[in-house]
PDB file of C-alpha atoms in Angstrom:
ATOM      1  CA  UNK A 814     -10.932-104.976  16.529  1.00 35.00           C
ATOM      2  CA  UNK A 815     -10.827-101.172  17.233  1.00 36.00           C
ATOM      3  CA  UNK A 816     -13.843 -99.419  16.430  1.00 40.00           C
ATOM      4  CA  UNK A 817     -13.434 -96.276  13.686  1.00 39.00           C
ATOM      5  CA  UNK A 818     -14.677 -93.906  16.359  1.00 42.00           C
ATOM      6  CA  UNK A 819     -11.038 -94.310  17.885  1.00 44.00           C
ATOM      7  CA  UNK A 820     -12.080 -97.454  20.058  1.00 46.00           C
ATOM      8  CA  UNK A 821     -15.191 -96.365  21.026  1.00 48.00           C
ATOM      9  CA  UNK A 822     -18.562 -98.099  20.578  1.00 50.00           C
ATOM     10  CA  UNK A 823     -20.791 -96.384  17.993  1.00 50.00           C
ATOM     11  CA  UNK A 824     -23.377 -96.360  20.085  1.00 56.00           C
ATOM     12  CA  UNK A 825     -22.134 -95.288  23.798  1.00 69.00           C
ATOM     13  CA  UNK A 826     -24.392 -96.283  26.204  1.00 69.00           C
ATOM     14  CA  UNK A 827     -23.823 -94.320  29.810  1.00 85.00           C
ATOM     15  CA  UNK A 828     -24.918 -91.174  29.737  1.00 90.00           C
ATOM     16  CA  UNK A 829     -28.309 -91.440  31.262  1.00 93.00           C
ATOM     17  CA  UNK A 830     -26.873 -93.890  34.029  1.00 92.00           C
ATOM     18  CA  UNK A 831     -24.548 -90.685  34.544  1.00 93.00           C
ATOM     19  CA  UNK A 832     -27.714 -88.363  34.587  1.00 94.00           C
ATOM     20  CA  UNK A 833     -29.767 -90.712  36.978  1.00 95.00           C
ATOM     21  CA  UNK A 834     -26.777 -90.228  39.208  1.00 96.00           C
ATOM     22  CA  UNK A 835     -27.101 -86.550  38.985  1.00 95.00           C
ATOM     23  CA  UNK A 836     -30.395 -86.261  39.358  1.00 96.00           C
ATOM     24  CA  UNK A 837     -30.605 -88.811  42.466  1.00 97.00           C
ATOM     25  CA  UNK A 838     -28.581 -86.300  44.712  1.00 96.00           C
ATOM     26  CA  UNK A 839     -30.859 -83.308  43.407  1.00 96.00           C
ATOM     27  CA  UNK A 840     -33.665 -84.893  44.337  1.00 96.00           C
ATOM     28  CA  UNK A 841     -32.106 -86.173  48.099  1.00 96.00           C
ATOM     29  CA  UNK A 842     -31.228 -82.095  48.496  1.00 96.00           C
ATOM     30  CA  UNK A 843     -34.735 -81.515  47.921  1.00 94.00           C
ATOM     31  CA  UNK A 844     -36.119 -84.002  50.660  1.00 93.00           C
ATOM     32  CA  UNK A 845     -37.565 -86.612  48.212  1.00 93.00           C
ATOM     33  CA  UNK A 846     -38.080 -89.744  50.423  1.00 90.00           C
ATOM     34  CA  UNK A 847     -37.466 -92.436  47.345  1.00 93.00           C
ATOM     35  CA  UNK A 848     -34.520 -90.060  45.203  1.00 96.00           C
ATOM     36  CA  UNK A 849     -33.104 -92.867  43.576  1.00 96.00           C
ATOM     37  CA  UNK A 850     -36.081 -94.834  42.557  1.00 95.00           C
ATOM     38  CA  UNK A 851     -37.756 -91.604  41.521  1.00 95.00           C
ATOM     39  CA  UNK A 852     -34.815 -90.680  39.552  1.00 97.00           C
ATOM     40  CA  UNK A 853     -35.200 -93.854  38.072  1.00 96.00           C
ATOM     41  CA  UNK A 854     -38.655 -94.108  37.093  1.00 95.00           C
ATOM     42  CA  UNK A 855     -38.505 -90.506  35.424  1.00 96.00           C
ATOM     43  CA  UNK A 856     -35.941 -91.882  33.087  1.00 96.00           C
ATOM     44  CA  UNK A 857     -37.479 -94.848  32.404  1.00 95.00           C
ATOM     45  CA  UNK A 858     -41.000 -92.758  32.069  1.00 95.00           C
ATOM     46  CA  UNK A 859     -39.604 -90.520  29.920  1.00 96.00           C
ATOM     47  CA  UNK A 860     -37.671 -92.406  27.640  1.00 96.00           C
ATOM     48  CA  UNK A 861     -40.295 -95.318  27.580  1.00 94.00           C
ATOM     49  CA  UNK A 862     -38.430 -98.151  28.927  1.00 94.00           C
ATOM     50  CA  UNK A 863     -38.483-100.534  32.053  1.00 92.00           C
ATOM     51  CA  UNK A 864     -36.085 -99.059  35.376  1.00 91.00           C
ATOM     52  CA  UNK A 865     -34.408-101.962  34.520  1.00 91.00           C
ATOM     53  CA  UNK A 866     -33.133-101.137  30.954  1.00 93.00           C
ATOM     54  CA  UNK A 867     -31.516 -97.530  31.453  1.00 94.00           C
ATOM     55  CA  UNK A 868     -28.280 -98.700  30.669  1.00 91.00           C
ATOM     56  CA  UNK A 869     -29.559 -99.782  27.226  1.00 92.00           C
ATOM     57  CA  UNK A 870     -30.916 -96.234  26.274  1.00 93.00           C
ATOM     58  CA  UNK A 871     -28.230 -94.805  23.929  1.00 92.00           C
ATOM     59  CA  UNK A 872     -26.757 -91.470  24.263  1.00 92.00           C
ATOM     60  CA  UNK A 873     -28.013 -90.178  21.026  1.00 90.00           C
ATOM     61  CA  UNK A 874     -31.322 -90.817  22.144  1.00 92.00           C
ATOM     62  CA  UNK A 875     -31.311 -88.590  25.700  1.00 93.00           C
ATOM     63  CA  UNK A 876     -34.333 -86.834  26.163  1.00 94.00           C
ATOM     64  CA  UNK A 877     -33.487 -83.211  27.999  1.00 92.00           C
ATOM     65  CA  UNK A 878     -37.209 -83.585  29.158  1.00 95.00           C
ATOM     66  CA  UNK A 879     -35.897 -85.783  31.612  1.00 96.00           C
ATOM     67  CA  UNK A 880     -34.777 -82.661  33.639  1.00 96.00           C
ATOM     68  CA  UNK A 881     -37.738 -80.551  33.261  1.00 95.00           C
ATOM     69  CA  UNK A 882     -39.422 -83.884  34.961  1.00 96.00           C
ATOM     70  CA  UNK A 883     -37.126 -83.906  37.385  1.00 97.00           C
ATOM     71  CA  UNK A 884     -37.222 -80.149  38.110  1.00 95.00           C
ATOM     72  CA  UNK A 885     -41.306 -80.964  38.962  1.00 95.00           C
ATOM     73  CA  UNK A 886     -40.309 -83.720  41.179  1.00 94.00           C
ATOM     74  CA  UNK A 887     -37.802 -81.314  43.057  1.00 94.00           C
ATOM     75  CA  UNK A 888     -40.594 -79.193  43.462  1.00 92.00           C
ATOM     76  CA  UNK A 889     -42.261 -81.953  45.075  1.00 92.00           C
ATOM     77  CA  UNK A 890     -45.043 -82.379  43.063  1.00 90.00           C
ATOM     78  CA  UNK A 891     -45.869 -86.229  43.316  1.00 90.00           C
ATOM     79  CA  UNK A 892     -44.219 -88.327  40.932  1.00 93.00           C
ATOM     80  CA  UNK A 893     -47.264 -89.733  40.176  1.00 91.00           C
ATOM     81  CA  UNK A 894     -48.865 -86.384  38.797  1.00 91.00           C
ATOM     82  CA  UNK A 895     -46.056 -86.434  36.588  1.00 94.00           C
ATOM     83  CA  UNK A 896     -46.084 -89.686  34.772  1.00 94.00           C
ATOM     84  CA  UNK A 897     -49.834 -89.934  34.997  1.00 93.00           C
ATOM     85  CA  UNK A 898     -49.745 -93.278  36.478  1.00 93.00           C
ATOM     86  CA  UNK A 899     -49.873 -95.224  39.836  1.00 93.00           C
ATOM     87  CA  UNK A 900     -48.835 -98.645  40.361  1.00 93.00           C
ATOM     88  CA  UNK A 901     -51.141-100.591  43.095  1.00 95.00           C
ATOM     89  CA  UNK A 902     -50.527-104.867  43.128  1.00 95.00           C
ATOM     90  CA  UNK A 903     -51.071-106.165  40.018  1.00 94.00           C
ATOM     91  CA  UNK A 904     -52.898-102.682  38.440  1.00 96.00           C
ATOM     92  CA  UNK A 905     -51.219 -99.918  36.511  1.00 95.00           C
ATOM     93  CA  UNK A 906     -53.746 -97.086  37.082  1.00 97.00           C
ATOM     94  CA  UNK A 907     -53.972 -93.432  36.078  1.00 96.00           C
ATOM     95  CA  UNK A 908     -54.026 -90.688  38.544  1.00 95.00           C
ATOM     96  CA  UNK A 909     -53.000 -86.929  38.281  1.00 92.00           C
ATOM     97  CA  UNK A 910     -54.272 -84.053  39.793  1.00 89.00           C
ATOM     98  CA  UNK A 911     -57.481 -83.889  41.554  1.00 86.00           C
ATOM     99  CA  UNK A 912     -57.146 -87.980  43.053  1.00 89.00           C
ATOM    100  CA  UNK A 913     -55.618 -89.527  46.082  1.00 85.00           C
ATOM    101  CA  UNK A 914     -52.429 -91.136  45.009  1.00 88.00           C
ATOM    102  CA  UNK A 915     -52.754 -94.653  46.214  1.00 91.00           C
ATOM    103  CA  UNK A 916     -49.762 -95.686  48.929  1.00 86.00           C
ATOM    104  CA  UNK A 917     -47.932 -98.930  49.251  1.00 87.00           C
ATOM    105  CA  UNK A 918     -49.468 -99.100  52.988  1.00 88.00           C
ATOM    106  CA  UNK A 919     -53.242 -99.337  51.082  1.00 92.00           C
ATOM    107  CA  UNK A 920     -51.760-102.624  49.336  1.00 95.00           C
ATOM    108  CA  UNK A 921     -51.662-104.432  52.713  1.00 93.00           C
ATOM    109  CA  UNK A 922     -55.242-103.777  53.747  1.00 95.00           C
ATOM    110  CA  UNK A 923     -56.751-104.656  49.855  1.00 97.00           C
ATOM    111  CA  UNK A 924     -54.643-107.770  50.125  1.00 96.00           C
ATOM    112  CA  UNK A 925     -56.095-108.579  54.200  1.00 97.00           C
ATOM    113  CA  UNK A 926     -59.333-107.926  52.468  1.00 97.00           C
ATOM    114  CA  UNK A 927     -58.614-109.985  49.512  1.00 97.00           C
ATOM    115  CA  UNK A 928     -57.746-113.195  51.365  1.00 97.00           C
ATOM    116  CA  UNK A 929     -60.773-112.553  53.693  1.00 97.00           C
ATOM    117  CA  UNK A 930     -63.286-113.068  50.956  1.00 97.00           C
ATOM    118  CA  UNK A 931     -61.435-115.642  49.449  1.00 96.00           C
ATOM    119  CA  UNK A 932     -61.661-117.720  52.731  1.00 96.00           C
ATOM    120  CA  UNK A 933     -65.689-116.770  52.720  1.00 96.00           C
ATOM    121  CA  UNK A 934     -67.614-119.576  51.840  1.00 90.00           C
ATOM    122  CA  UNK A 935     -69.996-117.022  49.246  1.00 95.00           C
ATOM    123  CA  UNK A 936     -70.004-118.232  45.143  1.00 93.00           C
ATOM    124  CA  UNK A 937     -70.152-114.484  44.563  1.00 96.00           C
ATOM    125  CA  UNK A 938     -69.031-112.619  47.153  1.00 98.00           C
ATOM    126  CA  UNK A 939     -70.891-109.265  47.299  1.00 98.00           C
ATOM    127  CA  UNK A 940     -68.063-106.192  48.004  1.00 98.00           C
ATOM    128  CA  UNK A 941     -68.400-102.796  48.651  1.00 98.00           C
ATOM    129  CA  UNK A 942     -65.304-100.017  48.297  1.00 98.00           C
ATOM    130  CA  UNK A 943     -66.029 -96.934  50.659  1.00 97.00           C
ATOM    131  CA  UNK A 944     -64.627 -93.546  49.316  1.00 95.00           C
ATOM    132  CA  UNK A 945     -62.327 -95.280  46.743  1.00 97.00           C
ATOM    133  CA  UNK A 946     -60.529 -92.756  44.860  1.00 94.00           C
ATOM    134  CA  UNK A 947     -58.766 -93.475  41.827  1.00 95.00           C
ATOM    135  CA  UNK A 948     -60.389 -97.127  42.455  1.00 97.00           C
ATOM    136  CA  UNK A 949     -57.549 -98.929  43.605  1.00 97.00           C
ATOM    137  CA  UNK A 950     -58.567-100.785  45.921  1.00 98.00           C
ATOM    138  CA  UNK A 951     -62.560-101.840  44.619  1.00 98.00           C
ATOM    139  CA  UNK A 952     -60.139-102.967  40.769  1.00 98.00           C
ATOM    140  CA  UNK A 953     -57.726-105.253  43.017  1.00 98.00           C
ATOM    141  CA  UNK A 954     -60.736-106.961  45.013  1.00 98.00           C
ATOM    142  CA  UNK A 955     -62.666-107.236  40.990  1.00 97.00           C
ATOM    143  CA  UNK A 956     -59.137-108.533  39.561  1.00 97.00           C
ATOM    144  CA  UNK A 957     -57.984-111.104  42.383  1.00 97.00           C
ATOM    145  CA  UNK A 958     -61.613-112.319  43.350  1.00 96.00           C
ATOM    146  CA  UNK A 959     -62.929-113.200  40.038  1.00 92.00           C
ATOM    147  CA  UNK A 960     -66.517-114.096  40.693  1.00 94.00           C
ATOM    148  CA  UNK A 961     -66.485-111.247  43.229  1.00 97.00           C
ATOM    149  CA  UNK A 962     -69.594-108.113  42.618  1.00 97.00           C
ATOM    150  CA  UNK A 963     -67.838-105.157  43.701  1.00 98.00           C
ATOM    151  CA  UNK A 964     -69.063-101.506  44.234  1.00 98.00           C
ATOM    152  CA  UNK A 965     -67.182 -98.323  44.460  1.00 98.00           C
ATOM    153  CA  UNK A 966     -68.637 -94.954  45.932  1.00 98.00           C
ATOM    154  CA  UNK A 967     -67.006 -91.698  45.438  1.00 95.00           C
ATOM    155  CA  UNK A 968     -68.057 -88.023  46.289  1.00 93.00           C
ATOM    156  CA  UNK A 969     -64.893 -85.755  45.130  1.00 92.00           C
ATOM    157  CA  UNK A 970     -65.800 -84.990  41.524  1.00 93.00           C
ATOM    158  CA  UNK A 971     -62.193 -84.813  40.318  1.00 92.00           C
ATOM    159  CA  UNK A 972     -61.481 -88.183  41.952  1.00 93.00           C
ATOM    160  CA  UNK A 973     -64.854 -89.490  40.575  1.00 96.00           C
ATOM    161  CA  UNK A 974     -63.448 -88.612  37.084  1.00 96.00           C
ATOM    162  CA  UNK A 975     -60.501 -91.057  37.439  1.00 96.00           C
ATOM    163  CA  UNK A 976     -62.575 -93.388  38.992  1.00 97.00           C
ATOM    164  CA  UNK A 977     -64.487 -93.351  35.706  1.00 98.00           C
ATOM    165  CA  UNK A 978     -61.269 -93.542  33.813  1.00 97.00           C
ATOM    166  CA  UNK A 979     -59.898 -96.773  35.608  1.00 98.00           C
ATOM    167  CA  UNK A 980     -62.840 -98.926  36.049  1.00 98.00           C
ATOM    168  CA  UNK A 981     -63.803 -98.822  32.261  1.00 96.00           C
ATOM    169  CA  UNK A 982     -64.009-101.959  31.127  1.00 94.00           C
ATOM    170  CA  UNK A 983     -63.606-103.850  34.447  1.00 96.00           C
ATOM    171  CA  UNK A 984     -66.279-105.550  36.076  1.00 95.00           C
ATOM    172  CA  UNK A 985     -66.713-102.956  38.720  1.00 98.00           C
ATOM    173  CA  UNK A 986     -69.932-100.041  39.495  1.00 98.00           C
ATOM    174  CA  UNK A 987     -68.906 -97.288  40.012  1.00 98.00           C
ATOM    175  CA  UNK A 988     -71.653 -94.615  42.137  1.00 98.00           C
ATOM    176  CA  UNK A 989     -70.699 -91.102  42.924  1.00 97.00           C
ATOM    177  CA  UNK A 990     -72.170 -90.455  45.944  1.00 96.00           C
ATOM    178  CA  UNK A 991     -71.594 -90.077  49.990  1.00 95.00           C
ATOM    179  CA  UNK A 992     -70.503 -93.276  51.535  1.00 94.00           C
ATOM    180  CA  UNK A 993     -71.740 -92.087  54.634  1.00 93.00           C
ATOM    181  CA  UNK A 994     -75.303 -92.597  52.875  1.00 96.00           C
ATOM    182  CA  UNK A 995     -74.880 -95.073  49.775  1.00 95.00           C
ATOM    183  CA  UNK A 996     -76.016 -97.791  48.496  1.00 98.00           C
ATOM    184  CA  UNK A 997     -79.762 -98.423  50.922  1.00 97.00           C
ATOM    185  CA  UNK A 998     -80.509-100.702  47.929  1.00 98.00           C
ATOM    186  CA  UNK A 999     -77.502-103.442  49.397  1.00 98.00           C
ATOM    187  CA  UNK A1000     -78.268-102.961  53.198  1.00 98.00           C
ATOM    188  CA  UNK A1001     -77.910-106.093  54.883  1.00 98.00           C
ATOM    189  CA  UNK A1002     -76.825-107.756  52.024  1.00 98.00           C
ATOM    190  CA  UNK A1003     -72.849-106.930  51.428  1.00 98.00           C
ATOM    191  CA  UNK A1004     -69.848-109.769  52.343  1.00 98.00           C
ATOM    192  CA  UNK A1005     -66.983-107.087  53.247  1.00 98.00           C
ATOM    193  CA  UNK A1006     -67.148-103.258  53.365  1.00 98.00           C
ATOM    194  CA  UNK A1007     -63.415-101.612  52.308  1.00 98.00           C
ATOM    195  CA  UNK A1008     -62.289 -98.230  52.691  1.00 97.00           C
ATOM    196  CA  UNK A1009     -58.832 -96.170  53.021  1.00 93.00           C
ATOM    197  CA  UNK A1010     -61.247 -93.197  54.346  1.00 91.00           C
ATOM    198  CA  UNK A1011     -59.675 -89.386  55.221  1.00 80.00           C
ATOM    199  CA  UNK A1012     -57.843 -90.141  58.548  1.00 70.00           C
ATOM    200  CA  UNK A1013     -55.460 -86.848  59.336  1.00 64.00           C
ATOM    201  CA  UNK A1014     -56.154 -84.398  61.994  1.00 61.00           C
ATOM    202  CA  UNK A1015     -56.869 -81.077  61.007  1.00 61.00           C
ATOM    203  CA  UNK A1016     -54.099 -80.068  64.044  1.00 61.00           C
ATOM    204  CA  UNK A1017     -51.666 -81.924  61.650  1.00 65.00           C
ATOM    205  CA  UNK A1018     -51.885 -79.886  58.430  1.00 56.00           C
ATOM    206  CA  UNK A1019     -48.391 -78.544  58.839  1.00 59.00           C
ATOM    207  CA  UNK A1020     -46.582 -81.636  59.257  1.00 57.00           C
ATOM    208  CA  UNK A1021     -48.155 -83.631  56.116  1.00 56.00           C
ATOM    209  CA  UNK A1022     -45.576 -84.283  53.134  1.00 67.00           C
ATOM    210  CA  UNK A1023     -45.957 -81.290  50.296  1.00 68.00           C
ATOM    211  CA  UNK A1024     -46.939 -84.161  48.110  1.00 62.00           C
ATOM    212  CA  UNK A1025     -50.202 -84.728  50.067  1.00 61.00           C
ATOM    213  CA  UNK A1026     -50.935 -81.706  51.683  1.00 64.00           C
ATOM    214  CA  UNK A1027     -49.955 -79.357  48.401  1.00 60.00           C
ATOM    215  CA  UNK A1028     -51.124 -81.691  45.620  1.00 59.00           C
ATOM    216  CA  UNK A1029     -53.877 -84.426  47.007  1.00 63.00           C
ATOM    217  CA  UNK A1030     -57.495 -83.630  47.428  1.00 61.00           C
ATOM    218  CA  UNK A1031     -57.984 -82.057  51.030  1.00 61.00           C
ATOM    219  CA  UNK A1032     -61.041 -84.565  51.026  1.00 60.00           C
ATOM    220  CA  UNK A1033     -59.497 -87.253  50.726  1.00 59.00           C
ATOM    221  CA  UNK A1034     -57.144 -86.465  53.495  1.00 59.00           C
ATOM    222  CA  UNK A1035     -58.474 -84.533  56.654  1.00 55.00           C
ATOM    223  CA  UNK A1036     -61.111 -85.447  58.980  1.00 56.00           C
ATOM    224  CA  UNK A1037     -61.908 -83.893  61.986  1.00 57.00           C
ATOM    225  CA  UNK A1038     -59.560 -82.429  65.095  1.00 67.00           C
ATOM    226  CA  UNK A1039     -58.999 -86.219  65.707  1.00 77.00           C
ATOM    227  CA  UNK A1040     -58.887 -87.685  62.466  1.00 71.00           C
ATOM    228  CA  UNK A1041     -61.820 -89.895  63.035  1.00 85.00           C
ATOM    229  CA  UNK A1042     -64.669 -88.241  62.173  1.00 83.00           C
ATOM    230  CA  UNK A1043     -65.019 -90.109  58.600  1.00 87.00           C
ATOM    231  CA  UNK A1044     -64.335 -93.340  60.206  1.00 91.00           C
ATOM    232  CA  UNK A1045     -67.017 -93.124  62.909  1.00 91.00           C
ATOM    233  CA  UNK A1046     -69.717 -92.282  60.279  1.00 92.00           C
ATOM    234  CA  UNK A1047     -68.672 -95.181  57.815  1.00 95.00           C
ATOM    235  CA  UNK A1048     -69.019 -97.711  60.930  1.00 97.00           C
ATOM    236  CA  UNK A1049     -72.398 -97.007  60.862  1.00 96.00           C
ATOM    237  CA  UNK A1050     -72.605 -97.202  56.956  1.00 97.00           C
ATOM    238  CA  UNK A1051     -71.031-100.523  57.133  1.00 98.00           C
ATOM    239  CA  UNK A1052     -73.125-101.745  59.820  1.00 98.00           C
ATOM    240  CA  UNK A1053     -76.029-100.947  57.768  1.00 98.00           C
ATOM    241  CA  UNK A1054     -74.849-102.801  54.431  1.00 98.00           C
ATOM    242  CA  UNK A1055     -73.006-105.682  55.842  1.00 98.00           C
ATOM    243  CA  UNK A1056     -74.426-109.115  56.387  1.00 98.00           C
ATOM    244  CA  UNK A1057     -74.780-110.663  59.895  1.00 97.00           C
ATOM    245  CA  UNK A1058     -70.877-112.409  59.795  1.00 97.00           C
ATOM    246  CA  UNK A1059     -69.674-109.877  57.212  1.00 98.00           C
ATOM    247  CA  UNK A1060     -66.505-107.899  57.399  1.00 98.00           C
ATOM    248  CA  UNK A1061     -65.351-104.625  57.364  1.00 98.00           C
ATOM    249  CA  UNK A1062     -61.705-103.358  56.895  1.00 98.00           C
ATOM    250  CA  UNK A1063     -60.698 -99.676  57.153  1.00 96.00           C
ATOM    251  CA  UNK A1064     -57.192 -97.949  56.497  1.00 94.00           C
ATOM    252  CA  UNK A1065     -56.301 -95.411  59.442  1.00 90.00           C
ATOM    253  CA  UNK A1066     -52.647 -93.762  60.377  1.00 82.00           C
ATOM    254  CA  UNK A1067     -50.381 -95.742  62.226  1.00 82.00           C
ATOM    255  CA  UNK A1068     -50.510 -93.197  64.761  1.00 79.00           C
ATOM    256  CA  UNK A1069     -54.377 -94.118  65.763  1.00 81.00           C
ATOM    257  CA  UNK A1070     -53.355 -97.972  65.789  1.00 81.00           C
ATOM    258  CA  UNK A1071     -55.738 -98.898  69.133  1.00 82.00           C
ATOM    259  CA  UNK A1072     -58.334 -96.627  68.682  1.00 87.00           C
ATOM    260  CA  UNK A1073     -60.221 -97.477  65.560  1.00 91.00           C
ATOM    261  CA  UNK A1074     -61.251-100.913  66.913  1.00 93.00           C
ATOM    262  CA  UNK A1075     -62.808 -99.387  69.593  1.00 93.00           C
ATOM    263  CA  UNK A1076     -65.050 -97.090  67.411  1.00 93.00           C
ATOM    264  CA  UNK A1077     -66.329-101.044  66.541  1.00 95.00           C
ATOM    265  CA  UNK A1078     -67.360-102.278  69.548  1.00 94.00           C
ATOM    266  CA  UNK A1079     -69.615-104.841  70.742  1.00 94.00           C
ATOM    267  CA  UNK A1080     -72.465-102.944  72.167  1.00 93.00           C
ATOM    268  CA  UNK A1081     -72.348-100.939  68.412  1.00 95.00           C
ATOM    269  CA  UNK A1082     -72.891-104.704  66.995  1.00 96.00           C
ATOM    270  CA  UNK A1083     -69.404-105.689  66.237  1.00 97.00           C
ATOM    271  CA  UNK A1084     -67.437-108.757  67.382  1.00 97.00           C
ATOM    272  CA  UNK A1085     -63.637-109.641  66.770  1.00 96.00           C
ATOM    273  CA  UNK A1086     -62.465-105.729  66.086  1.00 95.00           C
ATOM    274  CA  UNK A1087     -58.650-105.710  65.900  1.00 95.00           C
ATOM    275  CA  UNK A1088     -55.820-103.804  64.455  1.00 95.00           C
ATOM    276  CA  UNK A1089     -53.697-105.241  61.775  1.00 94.00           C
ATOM    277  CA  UNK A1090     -49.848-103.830  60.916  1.00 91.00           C
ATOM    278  CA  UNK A1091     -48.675-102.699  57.266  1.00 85.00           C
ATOM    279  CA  UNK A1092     -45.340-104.341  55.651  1.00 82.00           C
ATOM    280  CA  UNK A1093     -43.175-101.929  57.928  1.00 85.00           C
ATOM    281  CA  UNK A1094     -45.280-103.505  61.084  1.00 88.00           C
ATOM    282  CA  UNK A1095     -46.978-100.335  61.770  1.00 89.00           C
ATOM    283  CA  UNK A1096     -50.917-100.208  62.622  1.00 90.00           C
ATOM    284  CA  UNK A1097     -52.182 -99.577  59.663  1.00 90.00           C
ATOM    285  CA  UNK A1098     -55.882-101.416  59.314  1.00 94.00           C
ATOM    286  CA  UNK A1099     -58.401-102.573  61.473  1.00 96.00           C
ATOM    287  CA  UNK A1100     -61.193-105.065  60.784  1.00 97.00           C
ATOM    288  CA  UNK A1101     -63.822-106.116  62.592  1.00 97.00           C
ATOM    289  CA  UNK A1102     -66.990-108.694  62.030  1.00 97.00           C
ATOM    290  CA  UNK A1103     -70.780-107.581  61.867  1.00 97.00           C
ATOM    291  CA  UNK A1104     -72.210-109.728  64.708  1.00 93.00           C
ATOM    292  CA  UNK A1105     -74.692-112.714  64.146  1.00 88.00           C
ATOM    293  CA  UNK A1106     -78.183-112.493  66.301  1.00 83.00           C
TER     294      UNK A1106
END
């Protein structure tokens, strides 16, 4: 049966498929690494539904904010910052200006560290989250380790302020402090020491993505003419907290794969420091194990 709009449904339905289209190839002109998934997730952000039910949005109901969120993700600005949330595992956390954006690549060292204390033979493992950020990483360990005691030290006070945000209500502390110096009250007494730490080279400013370099917290991503600087204080801050047989895991750029571990080395008080690839195989993590006198 024909339809009284002259065959057509009363409610088309293609539209914003059409405009996702449009706005994929914007975004590839602008250098977007992800155009069509960002494309995607604006429409779905901004017409509150799943990516996967676009096609179901009618065309009467086409939001023309879509393209004044697209326009900011042109621009580069992360598209993170513009729908005000991050996705990290299992955790749908809120981030904006003035945080670290967590990255996929982070997922692969909270899930090596996840497994690690999972295989520890502790009823309540004690867990401590180095410069966490929007908390990504500390929430994950609290959510997938259950009977886990995780703490979380931050000293950006933006990123302390969505710390505060995301860990309400969870079962994790939250200090704002140095991680170079927190926490004397744990030493010697922590199971595993996490951190996704500042790791780029000052030397490397130019060549970061505009997302990072333009909208994340310069704290949270430069250390040093190396890179390292952050890293070789927090050995010694994880030293001092862990346990004899504890574990420490720290994020680093898959350009330095090889030379973290050797910041942990024996004659430091480390044993079994190695280098551990992210989902795309690249040397993303290292680990190593407080040694046992």
């Amino acid at each position: 049966m024909l339809h009284s709009s002259g065959g057509r449904p009363p409610n088309p339905r293609g539209l914003l498929i059409a405009e996702v289209a449009q706005a994929t190839q914007r975004l590839a002109d602008a250098g977007v690494p992800s155009p069509r998934f960002d494309a995607e997730e604006l429409a779905a952000y901004v017409h509150d539904v799943k990516r996967g039910e676009l096609h179901l949005v009618p065309d009467s109901d086409f939001d023309a904010r879509y393209w004044e969120a697209v326009s900011r993700r042109e621009a580069r600005e992360p598209l993170q910052h513009i729908t005000g949330r991050a996705f990290f595992r299992y955790l749908e956390l809120q981030v904006g200006p003035g945080v670290f954006v967590p990255r996929p690549e982070t997922e692969s060292v909270a899930g090596w560290a996840i497994e690690a204390v999972r295989a520890m033979d502790v009823a309540e493992p004690l867990i401590v989250d180095l410069c966490t950020g929007s908390g990504a990483i500390a929430l994950a360990l609290a959510q997938e380790v259950p009977r886990s005691r995780v703490h979380a030290v931050e000293l950006d006070e933006g990123a302390y302020g969505w710390a505060v945000k995301n860990v309400e209500g969870s079962r994790v502390t939250l200090h704002h402090g140095d991680a170079l110096t927190a926490l004397p009250e744990l030493d010697g007494q922590v199971d595993l020491v996490v951190s996704n730490p500042p790791y780029i080279p000052l030397t490397e400013w130019e060549y970061v993505a505009p997302e990072a370099r333009d909208h994340d917290p310069q704290l949270a991503l430069f250390s040093g003419e190396d890179g390292l600087s952050t890293i070789r204080g927090l050995e010694r801050t994880a030293h001092r907290l862990l346990r004899p047989g504890g574990l420490v895991v720290i994020e680093h750029a898959d350009t330095q794969g090889g030379q973290v571990p050797w910041i942990f080395t024996e004659d430091r008080g480390w044993a079994d420091a190695a280098d551990h690839p992210d989902l795309n195989n690249r040397p993303r993590f290292a680990t190593a194990r407080r040694e046992v006198p």
